[in-house]
PDB file of C-alpha atoms in Angstrom:
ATOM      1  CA  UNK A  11     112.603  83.591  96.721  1.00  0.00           C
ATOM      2  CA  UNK A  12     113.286  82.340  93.490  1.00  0.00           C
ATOM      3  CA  UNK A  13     111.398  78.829  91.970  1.00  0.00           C
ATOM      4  CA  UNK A  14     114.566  76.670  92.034  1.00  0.00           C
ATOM      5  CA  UNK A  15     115.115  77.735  95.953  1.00  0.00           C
ATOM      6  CA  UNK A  16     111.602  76.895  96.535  1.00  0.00           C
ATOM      7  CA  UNK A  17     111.931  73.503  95.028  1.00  0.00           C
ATOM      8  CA  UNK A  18     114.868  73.371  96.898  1.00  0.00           C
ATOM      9  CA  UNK A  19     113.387  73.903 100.389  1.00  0.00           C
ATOM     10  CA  UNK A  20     110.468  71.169  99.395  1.00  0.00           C
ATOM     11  CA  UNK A  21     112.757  68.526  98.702  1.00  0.00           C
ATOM     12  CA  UNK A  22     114.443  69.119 102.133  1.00  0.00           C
ATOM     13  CA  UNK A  23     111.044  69.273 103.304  1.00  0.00           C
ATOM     14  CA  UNK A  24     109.647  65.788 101.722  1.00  0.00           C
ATOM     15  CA  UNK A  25     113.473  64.625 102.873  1.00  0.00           C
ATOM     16  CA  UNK A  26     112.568  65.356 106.613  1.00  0.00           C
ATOM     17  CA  UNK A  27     109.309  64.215 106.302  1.00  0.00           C
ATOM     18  CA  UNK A  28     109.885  60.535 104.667  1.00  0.00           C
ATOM     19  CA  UNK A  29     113.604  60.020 106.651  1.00  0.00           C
ATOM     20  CA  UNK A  30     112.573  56.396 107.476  1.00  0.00           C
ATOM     21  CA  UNK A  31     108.819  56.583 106.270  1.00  0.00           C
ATOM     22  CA  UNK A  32     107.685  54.732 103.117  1.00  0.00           C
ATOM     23  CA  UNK A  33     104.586  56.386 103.321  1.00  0.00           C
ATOM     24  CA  UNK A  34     103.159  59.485 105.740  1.00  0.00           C
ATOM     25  CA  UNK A  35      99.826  61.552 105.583  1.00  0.00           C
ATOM     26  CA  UNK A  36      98.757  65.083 104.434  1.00  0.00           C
ATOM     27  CA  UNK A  37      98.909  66.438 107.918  1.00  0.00           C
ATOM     28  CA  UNK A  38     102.227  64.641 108.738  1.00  0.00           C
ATOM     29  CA  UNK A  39     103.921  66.939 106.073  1.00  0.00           C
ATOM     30  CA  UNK A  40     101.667  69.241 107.245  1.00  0.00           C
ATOM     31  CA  UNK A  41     102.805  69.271 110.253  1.00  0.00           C
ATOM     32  CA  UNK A  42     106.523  69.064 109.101  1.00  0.00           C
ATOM     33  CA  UNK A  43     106.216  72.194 107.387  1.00  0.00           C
ATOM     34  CA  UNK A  44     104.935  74.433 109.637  1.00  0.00           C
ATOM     35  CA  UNK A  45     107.704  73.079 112.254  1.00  0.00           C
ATOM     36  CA  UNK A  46     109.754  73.986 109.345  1.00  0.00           C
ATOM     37  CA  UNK A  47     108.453  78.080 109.287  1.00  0.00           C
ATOM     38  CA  UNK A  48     108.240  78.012 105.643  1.00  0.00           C
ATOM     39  CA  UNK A  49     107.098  81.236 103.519  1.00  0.00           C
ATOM     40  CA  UNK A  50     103.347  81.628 103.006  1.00  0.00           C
ATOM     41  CA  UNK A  51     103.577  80.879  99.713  1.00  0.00           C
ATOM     42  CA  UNK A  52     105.177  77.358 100.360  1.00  0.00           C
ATOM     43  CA  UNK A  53     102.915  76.948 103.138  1.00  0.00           C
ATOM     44  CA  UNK A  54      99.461  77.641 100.560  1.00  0.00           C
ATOM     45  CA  UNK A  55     101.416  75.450  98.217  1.00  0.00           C
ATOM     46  CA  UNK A  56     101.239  72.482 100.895  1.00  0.00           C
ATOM     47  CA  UNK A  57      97.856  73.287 101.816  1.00  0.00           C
ATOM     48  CA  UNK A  58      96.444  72.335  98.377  1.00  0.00           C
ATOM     49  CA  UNK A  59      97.900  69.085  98.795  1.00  0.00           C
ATOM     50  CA  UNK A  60      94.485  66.645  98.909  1.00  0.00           C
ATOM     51  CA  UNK A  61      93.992  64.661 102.071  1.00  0.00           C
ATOM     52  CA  UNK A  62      95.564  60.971 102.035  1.00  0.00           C
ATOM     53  CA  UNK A  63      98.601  59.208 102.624  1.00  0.00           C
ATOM     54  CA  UNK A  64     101.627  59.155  99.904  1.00  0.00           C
ATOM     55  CA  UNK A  65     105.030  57.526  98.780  1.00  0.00           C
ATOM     56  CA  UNK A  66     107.553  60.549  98.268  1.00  0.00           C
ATOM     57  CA  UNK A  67     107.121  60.161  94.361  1.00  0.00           C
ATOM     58  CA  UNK A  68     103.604  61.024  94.940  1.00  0.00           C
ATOM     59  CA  UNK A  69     103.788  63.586  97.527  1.00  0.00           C
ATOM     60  CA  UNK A  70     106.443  65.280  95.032  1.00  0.00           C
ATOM     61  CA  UNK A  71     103.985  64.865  91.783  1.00  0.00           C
ATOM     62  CA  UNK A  72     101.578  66.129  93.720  1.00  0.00           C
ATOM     63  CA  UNK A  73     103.576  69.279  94.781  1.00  0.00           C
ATOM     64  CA  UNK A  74     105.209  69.377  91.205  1.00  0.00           C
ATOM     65  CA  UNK A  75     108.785  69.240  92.449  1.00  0.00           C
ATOM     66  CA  UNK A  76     111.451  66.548  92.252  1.00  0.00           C
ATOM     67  CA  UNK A  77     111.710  64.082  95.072  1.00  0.00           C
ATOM     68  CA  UNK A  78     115.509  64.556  95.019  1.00  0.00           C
ATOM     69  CA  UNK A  79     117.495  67.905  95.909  1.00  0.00           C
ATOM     70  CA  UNK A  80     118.504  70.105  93.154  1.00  0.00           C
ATOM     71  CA  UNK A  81     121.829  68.864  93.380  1.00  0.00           C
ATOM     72  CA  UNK A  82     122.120  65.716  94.125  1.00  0.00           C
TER      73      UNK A  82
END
């Protein structure tokens, strides 16, 4: 899987995960993702996200992708 695909599939994650939610937890994306049966890779990725709550900016800064799919 290439980077921009991965990007691509956390955006759609953090998508899902804040559809109506200004904020949501760690384990709430958490959560998301493994519903979602992402690669390991992605999955580790997630896991190194530190516990709290965030906006989607910050859950994206925090994963180092862009809250907003490749091509919008």
């Amino acid at each position: 899987m290439t980077d921009e695909s991965d990007q691509r599939r956390l955006s759609g994650l953090l998508d899902s995960v804040f559809a109506g939610q200004e904020r949501v937890t760690r384990d709430a994306i958490l959560r998301h993702a493994a519903a979602a049966d992402l690669p390991a890779d992605l999955s580790t990725r997630l896991d190194g996200l530190p516990e709290g709550e965030y906006a989607l900016g910050e859950a994206a800064e925090a994963l180092n992708t862009s809250p907003y799919p490749a091509d919008s």
